[in-house]
Coordinates of C-alpha atoms in Angstrom, one line a residue:
M1 CA 3.1 13.4 -43.1
S2 CA 0.1 14.6 -45.0
N3 CA -2.3 17.0 -43.4
L4 CA -5.1 14.3 -43.5
K5 CA -2.8 11.7 -41.8
K6 CA -2.0 14.2 -39.1
K7 CA -5.6 14.9 -38.5
I8 CA -6.4 11.2 -38.4
N9 CA -3.7 10.7 -35.7
E10 CA -4.9 13.6 -33.7
T11 CA -8.4 12.3 -33.8
F12 CA -7.5 8.8 -32.8
D13 CA -5.4 10.1 -29.9
Y14 CA -8.8 11.0 -28.3
A15 CA -9.9 7.4 -28.8
V16 CA -6.7 6.2 -27.1
Y17 CA -7.2 8.6 -24.2
L18 CA -10.7 7.3 -23.8
H19 CA -9.4 3.8 -23.8
M20 CA -7.0 4.7 -21.0
V21 CA -9.5 6.4 -18.7
G22 CA -12.1 3.8 -19.4
N23 CA -9.6 1.2 -18.0
F24 CA -8.8 2.9 -14.7
V25 CA -11.6 5.4 -13.8
P26 CA -14.3 3.6 -11.7
N27 CA -17.9 3.6 -12.9
T28 CA -17.1 4.2 -16.6
D29 CA -18.9 2.2 -19.3
L30 CA -15.9 0.3 -20.6
K31 CA -17.9 -1.7 -23.1
Q32 CA -19.3 1.4 -24.7
I33 CA -15.9 3.0 -24.8
K34 CA -14.3 -0.1 -26.4
D35 CA -17.1 -0.3 -29.0
I36 CA -16.6 3.3 -30.0
V37 CA -12.8 3.0 -30.1
T38 CA -13.0 -0.2 -32.1
A39 CA -15.5 1.3 -34.5
V40 CA -13.3 4.4 -35.0
N41 CA -10.2 2.4 -35.5
D42 CA -11.9 0.1 -38.1
F43 CA -13.3 3.1 -40.0
L44 CA -10.0 5.0 -40.1
K45 CA -8.1 1.9 -41.2
N46 CA -10.5 0.6 -43.8
S47 CA -12.4 3.5 -45.3
D48 CA -11.8 5.5 -48.4
P49 CA -9.7 8.7 -47.8
E50 CA -12.4 11.0 -49.1
L51 CA -15.0 9.4 -46.8
I52 CA -12.6 9.8 -43.9
K53 CA -12.0 13.4 -44.8
E54 CA -15.7 14.0 -44.9
R55 CA -16.5 12.2 -41.6
L56 CA -13.4 13.1 -39.5
P57 CA -14.8 16.4 -38.0
E58 CA -17.9 14.6 -36.8
I59 CA -15.9 11.7 -35.3
R60 CA -13.5 14.1 -33.7
S61 CA -16.4 16.1 -32.2
L62 CA -17.9 13.0 -30.8
L63 CA -14.7 11.8 -29.2
K64 CA -13.9 15.3 -27.8
K65 CA -17.3 15.5 -26.2
M66 CA -16.7 12.1 -24.5
T67 CA -13.2 13.1 -23.4
D68 CA -14.2 16.5 -22.0
Q69 CA -16.2 14.9 -19.1
F70 CA -13.0 13.2 -18.0
I71 CA -10.7 16.2 -18.7
N72 CA -13.0 18.4 -16.6
K73 CA -12.7 16.0 -13.7
F74 CA -8.9 15.3 -14.3
P75 CA -7.4 18.4 -15.9
L76 CA -4.6 17.7 -18.2
K77 CA -0.9 18.6 -17.6
C78 CA 0.1 17.9 -21.2
T79 CA -1.5 17.3 -24.6
I80 CA -3.9 14.4 -25.5
S81 CA -1.3 13.3 -28.0
E82 CA 1.4 12.9 -25.4
I83 CA -0.9 10.9 -23.2
A84 CA -1.9 8.6 -26.0
T85 CA 1.7 8.0 -27.0
A86 CA 2.7 7.2 -23.4
W87 CA -0.3 4.8 -22.9
N88 CA 0.5 3.0 -26.2
D89 CA 4.2 2.7 -25.2
L90 CA 3.2 0.9 -22.0
F91 CA 2.1 -2.1 -24.1
K92 CA 5.0 -2.2 -26.5
N93 CA 8.0 -4.5 -26.2
R94 CA 7.2 -5.8 -22.8
D95 CA 8.9 -9.0 -21.6
D96 CA 7.2 -9.2 -18.1
E97 CA 4.0 -10.8 -19.3
Y98 CA 2.1 -7.5 -18.7
S99 CA 2.6 -7.7 -15.0
F100 CA 1.1 -4.2 -14.6
L101 CA -2.2 -5.7 -15.7
N102 CA -2.3 -7.6 -12.4
S103 CA -0.4 -5.2 -10.1
G104 CA -1.6 -1.9 -11.5
I105 CA 0.2 1.2 -12.7
D106 CA 1.9 3.8 -10.5
Y107 CA -0.2 6.7 -9.4
G108 CA 2.7 8.9 -10.2
W109 CA 2.7 7.7 -13.8
F110 CA -0.9 9.0 -14.3
E111 CA -0.2 12.1 -12.2
K112 CA 2.5 13.2 -14.7
F113 CA -0.2 13.7 -17.3
M114 CA -3.3 14.8 -15.3
D115 CA -4.5 16.2 -12.1
L116 CA -5.7 13.3 -10.0
S117 CA -6.8 15.3 -6.9
N118 CA -10.4 14.1 -7.7
F119 CA -9.5 10.5 -8.1
Y120 CA -8.8 9.5 -4.5
H121 CA -10.0 11.3 -1.5
Y122 CA -6.7 10.7 0.3
N123 CA -4.7 13.7 1.6
Y124 CA -1.6 12.1 0.1
V125 CA -0.9 9.3 -2.4
P126 CA 2.6 7.9 -2.8
Y127 CA 4.0 8.0 -6.3
H128 CA 4.3 4.2 -6.5
Y129 CA 0.7 3.5 -5.1
K130 CA -0.7 1.1 -7.7
I131 CA -3.9 2.0 -9.5
G132 CA -5.8 -1.1 -10.8
I133 CA -6.6 -1.2 -14.5
F134 CA -8.8 -3.4 -16.7
G135 CA -10.2 -6.2 -14.5
H136 CA -8.9 -4.5 -11.4
K137 CA -10.3 -1.1 -12.3
G138 CA -11.4 0.8 -9.1
L139 CA -8.9 -1.0 -6.9
G140 CA -5.6 0.2 -5.7
G141 CA -3.0 -0.6 -3.1
I142 CA 0.6 -0.3 -1.9
E143 CA 2.8 -2.8 0.0
E144 CA 2.8 -1.0 3.4
E145 CA -1.0 -1.1 3.4
F146 CA -0.9 -4.9 2.9
L147 CA 1.5 -5.3 5.8
L148 CA -0.4 -3.0 8.0
K149 CA -3.6 -5.1 7.4
D150 CA -1.6 -8.3 8.0
S151 CA -0.4 -6.9 11.3
F152 CA -3.8 -5.9 12.7
N153 CA -5.4 -9.1 11.4
L154 CA -2.8 -11.1 13.4
L155 CA -3.3 -8.9 16.5
V156 CA -7.0 -9.4 16.4
K157 CA -6.6 -13.2 16.1
A158 CA -4.1 -13.2 19.0
Q159 CA -6.6 -11.3 21.2
Y160 CA -9.5 -13.5 20.1
F161 CA -7.6 -16.7 21.1
F162 CA -6.4 -15.1 24.3
D163 CA -10.0 -14.2 25.3
V164 CA -11.1 -17.8 24.4
L165 CA -8.3 -19.1 26.6
L166 CA -9.4 -17.0 29.5
K167 CA -13.0 -18.0 29.2
Y168 CA -12.2 -21.7 28.8
G169 CA -9.9 -21.5 31.7
E170 CA -12.7 -20.2 33.9
I171 CA -15.0 -23.0 32.7
L172 CA -12.4 -25.6 33.6
K173 CA -12.0 -24.0 37.1
Q174 CA -15.7 -24.2 37.6
E175 CA -15.8 -27.8 36.5
E176 CA -12.9 -28.7 38.8
A177 CA -14.7 -27.0 41.7
K178 CA -17.6 -29.3 41.0
G179 CA -15.4 -32.4 41.2
Q180 CA -14.7 -33.0 37.5
K181 CA -11.2 -34.2 36.7
F182 CA -8.7 -32.2 34.7
T183 CA -8.0 -34.6 31.9
N184 CA -5.1 -34.9 29.5
E185 CA -7.6 -34.0 26.7
K186 CA -8.4 -30.7 28.4
R187 CA -4.7 -30.1 29.0
S188 CA -4.1 -30.6 25.3
E189 CA -6.9 -28.2 24.4
L190 CA -5.4 -25.5 26.6
T191 CA -2.0 -26.1 25.0
E192 CA -3.5 -25.6 21.6
L193 CA -5.1 -22.3 22.7
N194 CA -1.7 -21.2 24.2
Y195 CA -0.1 -21.9 20.9
E196 CA -2.6 -19.8 19.0
V197 CA -2.1 -16.9 21.3
A198 CA 1.7 -17.2 21.0
V199 CA 1.9 -17.8 17.2
N200 CA -0.4 -14.9 16.3
S201 CA 1.2 -12.5 18.8
R202 CA 4.7 -13.5 17.6
L203 CA 3.7 -13.1 13.9
S204 CA 2.0 -9.7 14.6
I205 CA 5.2 -8.4 16.1
V206 CA 7.2 -9.6 13.0
S207 CA 4.5 -8.0 10.8
F208 CA 4.4 -4.7 12.6
F209 CA 8.2 -4.5 12.4
S210 CA 8.0 -5.3 8.7
F211 CA 5.4 -2.6 8.2
I212 CA 7.6 0.0 9.7
E213 CA 10.5 -1.1 7.5
C214 CA 8.3 -1.0 4.5
F215 CA 6.8 2.4 5.4
V216 CA 10.2 4.0 5.9
N217 CA 11.4 2.5 2.6
S218 CA 8.2 3.7 0.9
I219 CA 8.7 7.3 2.1
G220 CA 12.2 7.3 0.8
H221 CA 11.3 5.8 -2.6
D222 CA 8.3 8.1 -3.0
Y223 CA 10.5 11.2 -2.3
S224 CA 13.1 9.9 -4.7
L225 CA 10.7 9.4 -7.6
R226 CA 9.0 12.8 -7.1
N227 CA 12.3 14.7 -6.8
L228 CA 14.7 13.1 -9.3
E229 CA 15.8 16.5 -10.8
K230 CA 16.8 17.9 -7.3
L231 CA 18.6 14.8 -6.1
D232 CA 22.2 13.7 -6.8
E233 CA 23.0 10.0 -7.4
K234 CA 24.2 9.6 -3.8
Q235 CA 21.0 10.9 -2.4
Q236 CA 18.9 8.7 -4.7
E237 CA 20.9 5.7 -3.7
I238 CA 20.4 6.5 0.0
L239 CA 16.6 7.0 -0.4
N240 CA 16.4 3.6 -2.0
G241 CA 18.1 2.1 1.1
M242 CA 21.7 1.7 -0.2
K243 CA 25.0 3.4 0.5
N244 CA 28.3 2.4 -1.0
K245 CA 26.6 -0.7 -2.5
G246 CA 25.6 -1.9 0.9
Y247 CA 22.2 -1.9 2.6
L248 CA 21.4 0.7 5.2
S249 CA 19.9 -0.4 8.5
L250 CA 16.5 0.7 9.5
K251 CA 18.0 3.0 12.2
S252 CA 20.2 4.6 9.6
K253 CA 17.4 5.1 7.1
I254 CA 15.1 6.8 9.7
E255 CA 17.8 9.2 10.6
I256 CA 19.4 9.9 7.1
F257 CA 16.1 10.2 5.2
Q258 CA 15.1 13.2 7.3
K259 CA 18.2 15.1 6.3
I260 CA 17.2 14.7 2.6
I261 CA 13.5 15.0 2.8
R262 CA 13.0 17.8 5.3
Q263 CA 13.3 21.4 4.0
D264 CA 15.8 22.3 6.8
K265 CA 17.8 19.2 6.1
R266 CA 18.0 18.3 9.8
A267 CA 17.5 15.0 11.6
I268 CA 15.0 15.6 14.3
I269 CA 14.7 12.0 15.2
N270 CA 18.0 10.4 16.4
T271 CA 18.1 6.6 16.1
T272 CA 21.8 5.8 15.7
D273 CA 23.1 7.2 19.0
D274 CA 22.1 5.1 22.0
N275 CA 22.5 8.1 24.3
Q276 CA 20.2 10.3 22.3
I277 CA 17.5 8.0 21.1
K278 CA 14.1 8.8 22.5
E279 CA 10.7 7.2 22.9
P280 CA 9.0 5.5 21.1
F281 CA 12.0 4.7 19.0
K282 CA 14.0 3.6 22.1
S283 CA 11.4 0.9 23.0
F284 CA 10.9 0.0 19.3
F285 CA 14.6 -0.8 18.8
E286 CA 15.8 -1.7 22.3
N287 CA 12.9 -3.8 23.6
F288 CA 11.3 -5.2 20.5
E289 CA 13.9 -5.5 17.6
D290 CA 15.6 -8.3 19.5
L291 CA 12.3 -10.1 20.0
R292 CA 11.5 -9.7 16.3
N293 CA 14.9 -11.0 15.3
S294 CA 14.6 -14.0 17.6
S295 CA 11.1 -14.7 16.1
V296 CA 12.6 -14.6 12.6
H297 CA 15.9 -16.4 13.1
Y298 CA 16.1 -17.7 16.6
S299 CA 19.2 -19.0 18.4
P300 CA 19.7 -20.0 22.0
K301 CA 21.9 -16.8 22.4
K302 CA 19.0 -14.5 21.5
V303 CA 15.9 -13.2 23.3
R304 CA 13.6 -16.0 24.5
I305 CA 10.5 -16.6 22.5
W306 CA 9.1 -19.3 24.8
L307 CA 6.7 -17.1 26.7
K308 CA 3.4 -17.3 28.6
P309 CA 0.3 -16.4 26.5
Q310 CA -0.3 -13.4 28.8
D311 CA 3.2 -12.2 28.1
W312 CA 2.9 -12.7 24.4
I313 CA -0.4 -10.8 24.1
K314 CA 0.9 -7.9 26.2
K315 CA 4.0 -7.6 24.0
A316 CA 1.9 -7.8 20.8
N317 CA -0.5 -5.1 22.0
D318 CA 2.4 -2.9 23.3
F319 CA 4.4 -3.2 20.1
S320 CA 1.4 -2.5 17.9
K321 CA 0.8 0.8 19.5
I322 CA 4.5 1.7 19.6
S323 CA 4.7 0.9 15.9
M324 CA 1.9 3.3 15.1
E325 CA 3.6 6.0 17.1
V326 CA 6.9 5.4 15.3
G327 CA 5.4 5.4 11.9
L328 CA 3.4 8.6 12.6
L329 CA 6.3 10.5 14.2
F330 CA 8.6 9.6 11.3
W331 CA 5.9 10.7 8.8
K332 CA 5.3 14.0 10.6
T333 CA 9.0 14.6 11.0
C334 CA 9.6 14.2 7.3
Y335 CA 6.5 16.1 6.3
P336 CA 5.7 18.6 9.2
D337 CA 3.1 20.4 7.0
F338 CA 1.2 17.2 6.1
S339 CA -1.6 15.7 8.2
E340 CA -1.7 12.0 9.0
P341 CA -1.6 9.7 5.9
D342 CA -5.1 8.8 4.9
Y343 CA -4.0 6.0 2.6
I344 CA -3.0 3.9 5.5
G345 CA -5.8 4.8 7.9
R346 CA -3.9 7.8 9.4
L347 CA -2.0 5.2 11.4
D348 CA -4.9 5.5 13.9
F349 CA -4.6 2.4 16.1
N350 CA -8.3 2.2 17.2
Y351 CA -9.6 2.8 13.6
L352 CA -7.3 0.1 12.1
Y353 CA -8.0 -2.3 14.9
D354 CA -11.8 -1.9 14.5
I355 CA -11.5 -2.5 10.7
A356 CA -9.5 -5.7 11.4
K357 CA -12.0 -6.9 14.0
K358 CA -15.0 -6.3 11.6
K359 CA -13.2 -8.3 8.9
S360 CA -12.7 -11.1 11.4
E361 CA -16.4 -11.0 12.4
T362 CA -17.4 -11.2 8.7
I363 CA -15.3 -14.4 8.3
K364 CA -17.1 -15.9 11.3
K365 CA -20.5 -15.0 9.8
I366 CA -19.5 -16.7 6.5
E367 CA -18.4 -19.8 8.5
K368 CA -21.8 -20.0 10.2
Q369 CA -23.5 -20.0 6.8
M370 CA -21.6 -23.0 5.6

């Protein structure tokens, strides 16, 4: 490779780096970056070598000045050239219709190349947390976050319909005291409200259970991705929920993951021995796993799911709080030196419930405007 060609490649690597940060860092002027990158590319491809040689230092200086503002914010862990190569490779020979354009790119992928401590203000970000790019720039998410939002959304709905049911019941009592008849129509209305309480309570229990499964899996997967060099194949398999080609139960994962993730390699939380399991894990598995299983794949031999609305809403509220305790205790047991995970609202019940309630109120305001 000629010296000029080498300098051209090194210069254009700055343009590729700019293209990358422009497509994932919020509040960047992507149009300006695209215009500059396109102009540089066209000039380097189509111009006379002597003109390129003459203008190259100026172009490099301009690109470096633009990149320095991002490098100062996100210090590099490798060379610009290595980043440019990795970014270009993402778009080569893909057969998944560029799925990462929609779902985003792993936080850990970017973190390999640069310090992202100034990107999110979370105290911890899982390796596989997705950072939105292109049209989704500025957005991000991870599956347990979605399931957690689902869970609280359903819980808020269940409570809302239960409150409506109680208020309507009082109205009907007052009407009956005044001599008004309790009609079949009113009975049907109460039945519909009963159903809404039951279905949203039932689905919230299913969703909170799914969240805990997802969260436990996520902790294992995150640790596996960040510690590949330290883990043997068996440990990697376990952290991804498998053992001897079979799937591990949630109880087994909670117990075994601790032995791999914790520095002392101990299992502080015992979930596989019925005589040693403690709260809140005891209630989570003994009182609510059966109810969740019946709600997902019911049979007459399983726990009843035909319950009164007041029983459903109590179970939903109880299980939601138990789930937050389970998730937080597992997190703190795996990572005793870490504080509560910001990226999922610190698993703070009141905080997450208030967010879900505000979202529900926003929807109601929209409906009133229609």
